[in-house]
C-alpha cells in the first residue's frame, strides 16, 4: 500500500530533474508486474499512464482498474495522462485509484481552471496538457493552477510517432511564464535524438514509450536517455 504522499512524490520528482518517465502504452501488459519490476530495477522514478477513451483520441487503452492495479504493484509516483472527454466526471475516481499527478487536456474542456482546482483539492498534482496546435497563450489564465504543464510533441493517441519540435518552443515559453515549482513535461517521440533538446528547453519530466519498450535492455535505454536529457543543461 502506498505510504508516500502525492506531495512527497511531486517534491521528489522536482528535486532532481531531468526525470525519464516510461509511458505504459507499449509495455508487455501480459507480464505487467515483471515489466514494473524491471523498470524499478532500472531506477525509474515514476510511471506515466496513458488513459485513452476512444473518443477524445482515436484509440482506447485502459482506465481506473489499471491505475489501481499499478498502485497495488508499485510505490512509484503515478503520472496519469487523461486523454479523455469529460475528464471532470472522473477526477476523484482517478485520484482515489492512486494518481499522484493527474493531467487533463486543455482541448477537452471549456475552462480547465475548476478541474485543476478540484485535482489539487483531492490531494493530487494538477496537470494541464496542450496538443501541438494549441498555444501556450490559450492556457495562460490556467497556469497558476498547474503543478504540471505537459507540452505534447505528438498528437495524442499512439506511441512511436515522430517528434514535433513545436513542443520545444512551448517549453521555452512556459519556463518564463510559470513559477519554478511548476513541473514541465514533454510527451511523444522523445528518444535519443530528441531528448537532449527537450532537457535544454526546460522539460523536467520526459515521457518515453517506444525508445524504452522497443529496446531489449530497459535499464540501458533509460540510463542512456537520462544522461542525454541532462547533457545540454
Ligand atoms: C501518446 C502518449 C505518449 C506515448 C509516448 O498519446 O501520450 O505517452 O505513449 O510514446 P512514444 O515515446 O513512443 O512516442
Ligand atoms: Zn502520455
Short mmCIF file of C-alpha atoms and ligand atoms in Angstrom, two decimals:
data_model
loop_
_atom_site.label_atom_id
_atom_site.label_comp_id
_atom_site.label_asym_id
_atom_site.label_seq_id
_atom_site.Cartn_x
_atom_site.Cartn_y
_atom_site.Cartn_z
CA UNK A 1 0.00 0.00 0.00
CA UNK A 2 1.32 3.46 -0.82
CA UNK A 3 2.93 5.15 2.20
CA UNK A 4 4.36 8.20 0.44
CA UNK A 5 2.00 11.11 -0.20
CA UNK A 6 1.49 12.62 -3.64
CA UNK A 7 3.09 15.84 -2.43
CA UNK A 8 6.19 13.96 -1.33
CA UNK A 9 6.27 12.23 -4.72
CA UNK A 10 5.97 15.57 -6.54
CA UNK A 11 8.74 17.10 -4.47
CA UNK A 12 10.98 14.11 -5.21
CA UNK A 13 10.36 14.45 -8.94
CA UNK A 14 11.04 18.18 -8.75
CA UNK A 15 14.20 17.75 -6.67
CA UNK A 16 16.50 16.24 -9.27
CA UNK A 17 15.49 16.76 -12.89
CA UNK A 18 15.59 15.52 -15.60
CA UNK A 19 13.35 12.51 -14.95
CA UNK A 20 12.65 9.95 -17.68
CA UNK A 21 9.13 8.56 -17.16
CA UNK A 22 8.31 5.33 -19.01
CA UNK A 23 4.90 5.57 -20.65
CA UNK A 24 2.82 2.42 -20.15
CA UNK A 25 1.37 2.08 -23.60
CA UNK A 26 3.83 -0.15 -25.45
CA UNK A 27 4.91 -2.30 -22.49
CA UNK A 28 4.13 -6.03 -22.21
CA UNK A 29 0.75 -5.94 -20.45
CA UNK A 30 0.73 -9.72 -20.41
CA UNK A 31 3.60 -9.56 -17.92
CA UNK A 32 2.84 -6.27 -16.23
CA UNK A 33 4.33 -6.98 -12.80
CA UNK A 34 7.54 -8.25 -14.39
CA UNK A 35 7.72 -5.09 -16.53
CA UNK A 36 7.26 -2.87 -13.47
CA UNK A 37 9.95 -4.75 -11.51
CA UNK A 38 12.35 -4.31 -14.46
CA UNK A 39 11.62 -0.58 -14.53
CA UNK A 40 12.08 -0.32 -10.74
CA UNK A 41 15.39 -2.19 -11.02
CA UNK A 42 16.39 0.26 -13.75
CA UNK A 43 15.88 3.04 -11.22
CA UNK A 44 12.93 4.84 -12.79
CA UNK A 45 11.42 7.50 -10.56
CA UNK A 46 7.83 7.33 -11.78
CA UNK A 47 5.44 5.88 -14.34
CA UNK A 48 3.38 7.69 -17.00
CA UNK A 49 -0.03 6.09 -17.54
CA UNK A 50 -1.75 6.77 -20.86
CA UNK A 51 -5.52 6.65 -20.33
CA UNK A 52 -7.42 6.85 -23.64
CA UNK A 53 -11.20 6.69 -24.18
CA UNK A 54 -11.51 6.17 -27.95
CA UNK A 55 -13.44 9.46 -28.12
CA UNK A 56 -11.08 12.31 -27.27
CA UNK A 57 -8.38 10.31 -29.07
CA UNK A 58 -8.84 7.63 -31.79
CA UNK A 59 -7.50 4.86 -29.53
CA UNK A 60 -8.54 3.06 -26.33
CA UNK A 61 -6.18 1.77 -23.68
CA UNK A 62 -7.14 1.32 -20.02
CA UNK A 63 -8.79 3.10 -17.13
CA UNK A 64 -9.38 3.01 -13.41
CA UNK A 65 -8.69 -0.68 -12.80
CA UNK A 66 -5.25 -0.37 -14.40
CA UNK A 67 -4.40 2.63 -12.22
CA UNK A 68 -5.49 0.88 -9.02
CA UNK A 69 -3.69 -2.31 -10.06
CA UNK A 70 -0.48 -0.37 -10.60
CA UNK A 71 -0.99 1.39 -7.28
CA UNK A 72 -1.03 -2.02 -5.62
CA UNK A 73 2.03 -3.25 -7.57
CA UNK A 74 4.38 -0.31 -7.03
CA UNK A 75 5.09 2.68 -4.81
CA UNK A 76 6.44 4.69 -7.75
CA UNK A 77 4.71 8.03 -8.43
CA UNK A 78 1.88 7.55 -10.95
CA UNK A 79 1.70 10.34 -13.55
CA UNK A 80 -1.74 9.78 -15.10
CA UNK A 81 -2.34 11.34 -18.52
CA UNK A 82 -6.09 11.56 -19.20
CA UNK A 83 -6.66 11.60 -22.94
CA UNK A 84 -10.41 11.52 -22.41
CA UNK A 85 -13.50 13.64 -22.98
CA UNK A 86 -15.38 14.95 -19.92
CA UNK A 87 -12.41 14.46 -17.59
CA UNK A 88 -14.28 16.37 -14.86
CA UNK A 89 -16.51 13.33 -14.36
CA UNK A 90 -13.55 11.15 -13.37
CA UNK A 91 -11.10 13.25 -11.33
CA UNK A 92 -11.97 11.88 -7.89
CA UNK A 93 -12.11 8.33 -9.23
CA UNK A 94 -8.59 8.58 -10.67
CA UNK A 95 -7.14 10.18 -7.55
CA UNK A 96 -8.82 7.55 -5.39
CA UNK A 97 -7.39 4.87 -7.72
CA UNK A 98 -3.89 6.18 -6.99
CA UNK A 99 -2.95 9.01 -9.37
CA UNK A 100 -0.26 11.26 -7.87
CA UNK A 101 -0.21 13.62 -10.84
CA UNK A 102 -3.41 13.89 -12.89
CA UNK A 103 -3.27 15.65 -16.25
CA UNK A 104 -6.26 16.76 -18.30
CA UNK A 105 -6.19 18.12 -21.86
CA UNK A 106 -7.00 21.80 -22.42
CA UNK A 107 -8.72 20.72 -25.65
CA UNK A 108 -11.17 18.51 -23.72
CA UNK A 109 -12.74 21.28 -21.60
CA UNK A 110 -14.04 24.83 -21.99
CA UNK A 111 -12.25 26.10 -18.88
CA UNK A 112 -9.64 23.87 -17.16
CA UNK A 113 -9.36 26.04 -14.05
CA UNK A 114 -12.14 24.48 -11.92
CA UNK A 115 -10.87 20.98 -12.78
CA UNK A 116 -7.30 21.89 -11.87
CA UNK A 117 -8.53 23.29 -8.55
CA UNK A 118 -10.50 20.10 -7.93
CA UNK A 119 -7.47 17.88 -8.64
CA UNK A 120 -5.47 19.87 -6.08
CA UNK A 121 -8.30 19.73 -3.54
CA UNK A 122 -8.29 15.94 -3.96
CA UNK A 123 -4.61 15.88 -2.97
CA UNK A 124 -3.02 15.13 -6.35
CA UNK A 125 -0.83 17.31 -8.56
CA UNK A 126 -2.82 19.22 -11.19
CA UNK A 127 -1.61 18.79 -14.78
CA UNK A 128 -2.68 20.52 -17.99
CA UNK A 129 -1.70 19.17 -21.43
CA UNK A 130 -1.71 21.04 -24.74
CA UNK A 131 -1.51 19.39 -28.15
CA UNK A 132 0.86 20.67 -30.87
CA UNK A 133 -1.75 23.02 -32.42
CA UNK A 134 -2.74 24.54 -29.04
CA UNK A 135 -0.91 27.70 -27.99
CA UNK A 136 0.61 28.45 -24.59
CA UNK A 137 -1.22 31.81 -24.66
CA UNK A 138 -4.54 29.97 -24.72
CA UNK A 139 -3.84 28.41 -21.29
CA UNK A 140 -2.18 31.47 -19.71
CA UNK A 141 -5.04 32.03 -17.23
CA UNK A 142 -4.83 28.43 -16.02
CA UNK A 143 -1.06 28.31 -15.45
CA UNK A 144 -1.17 29.47 -11.79
CA UNK A 145 -3.34 26.41 -11.03
CA UNK A 146 -0.93 23.92 -12.66
CA UNK A 147 1.51 21.80 -10.73
CA UNK A 148 2.50 20.38 -14.13
CA UNK A 149 2.19 21.55 -17.74
CA UNK A 150 2.55 18.93 -20.50
CA UNK A 151 3.63 20.14 -23.94
CA UNK A 152 2.67 17.31 -26.30
CA UNK A 153 5.18 16.68 -29.07
CA UNK A 154 2.76 14.43 -30.95
CA UNK A 155 -0.98 14.39 -31.44
CA UNK A 156 -2.14 12.08 -28.63
CA UNK A 157 -3.33 8.54 -29.24
CA UNK A 158 -0.38 6.41 -30.24
CA UNK A 159 3.23 5.63 -29.40
CA UNK A 160 6.03 5.55 -31.96
CA UNK A 161 5.17 8.86 -33.68
CA UNK A 162 7.66 11.48 -34.89
CA UNK A 163 8.62 14.32 -32.52
CA UNK A 164 7.08 17.73 -33.31
CA UNK A 165 9.59 20.46 -32.45
CA UNK A 166 6.82 22.94 -31.66
CA UNK A 167 6.97 21.47 -28.15
CA UNK A 168 10.47 22.90 -27.67
CA UNK A 169 9.31 26.47 -28.35
CA UNK A 170 6.43 25.98 -25.91
CA UNK A 171 8.67 24.58 -23.17
CA UNK A 172 10.96 27.58 -23.53
CA UNK A 173 7.98 29.95 -23.39
CA UNK A 174 6.38 28.12 -20.46
CA UNK A 175 9.56 28.24 -18.39
CA UNK A 176 9.37 32.04 -18.36
CA UNK A 177 5.64 32.07 -17.54
CA UNK A 178 5.36 29.56 -14.67
CA UNK A 179 6.84 29.54 -11.16
CA UNK A 180 9.96 27.42 -10.58
CA UNK A 181 7.95 24.77 -8.72
CA UNK A 182 5.73 24.01 -11.73
CA UNK A 183 6.89 20.84 -13.44
CA UNK A 184 7.27 20.96 -17.23
CA UNK A 185 6.73 17.72 -19.13
CA UNK A 186 7.09 16.63 -22.76
CA UNK A 187 5.49 13.55 -24.27
CA UNK A 188 5.64 11.91 -27.68
CA UNK A 189 8.54 10.98 -29.93
CA UNK A 190 11.07 11.55 -27.15
CA UNK A 191 14.13 9.41 -27.90
CA UNK A 192 17.93 9.51 -28.04
CA UNK A 193 17.80 12.01 -30.92
CA UNK A 194 15.29 14.44 -29.38
CA UNK A 195 15.68 14.17 -25.60
CA UNK A 196 18.71 16.47 -25.17
CA UNK A 197 16.85 19.36 -26.82
CA UNK A 198 13.85 18.67 -24.54
CA UNK A 199 16.06 18.88 -21.46
CA UNK A 200 17.71 22.10 -22.56
CA UNK A 201 14.31 23.62 -23.46
CA UNK A 202 13.33 23.16 -19.81
CA UNK A 203 11.47 19.85 -19.64
CA UNK A 204 11.95 18.19 -16.23
CA UNK A 205 9.71 15.17 -16.91
CA UNK A 206 10.43 13.36 -20.16
CA UNK A 207 7.89 10.75 -21.15
CA UNK A 208 9.28 7.90 -23.22
CA UNK A 209 7.47 4.93 -24.71
CA UNK A 210 8.94 3.22 -27.76
CA UNK A 211 12.52 4.37 -27.07
CA UNK A 212 12.37 2.20 -23.93
CA UNK A 213 9.90 -0.61 -24.64
CA UNK A 214 11.22 -1.38 -28.11
CA UNK A 215 14.72 -1.82 -26.66
CA UNK A 216 15.98 -5.21 -25.40
CA UNK A 217 17.55 -3.71 -22.24
CA UNK A 218 15.26 -1.23 -20.47
CA UNK A 219 17.90 -0.26 -17.90
CA UNK A 220 20.44 0.56 -20.57
CA UNK A 221 17.92 2.56 -22.59
CA UNK A 222 16.77 4.52 -19.52
CA UNK A 223 20.34 5.23 -18.37
CA UNK A 224 21.29 6.45 -21.83
CA UNK A 225 18.20 8.63 -22.18
CA UNK A 226 18.65 10.11 -18.68
CA UNK A 227 22.25 11.00 -19.43
CA UNK A 228 21.28 12.61 -22.75
CA UNK A 229 18.40 14.50 -21.15
CA UNK A 230 20.80 16.43 -18.93
CA UNK A 231 23.62 16.68 -21.46
CA UNK A 232 22.84 20.16 -22.77
CA UNK A 233 21.97 21.79 -19.43
C1 LIG B 1 0.66 9.41 -26.85
C2 LIG B 1 1.04 9.20 -25.38
C3 LIG B 1 2.52 9.11 -25.19
C4 LIG B 1 3.15 7.97 -25.98
C5 LIG B 1 4.65 8.07 -25.93
O1 LIG B 1 -0.71 9.69 -26.93
O2 LIG B 1 0.55 10.25 -24.59
O3 LIG B 1 2.79 8.96 -23.79
O4 LIG B 1 2.74 6.74 -25.44
O5 LIG B 1 5.16 7.05 -26.78
P1 LIG B 1 6.45 7.35 -27.70
O6 LIG B 1 7.55 7.73 -26.73
O7 LIG B 1 6.70 6.06 -28.40
O8 LIG B 1 6.07 8.48 -28.61
ZN1 LIG B 2 1.15 10.31 -22.45
#
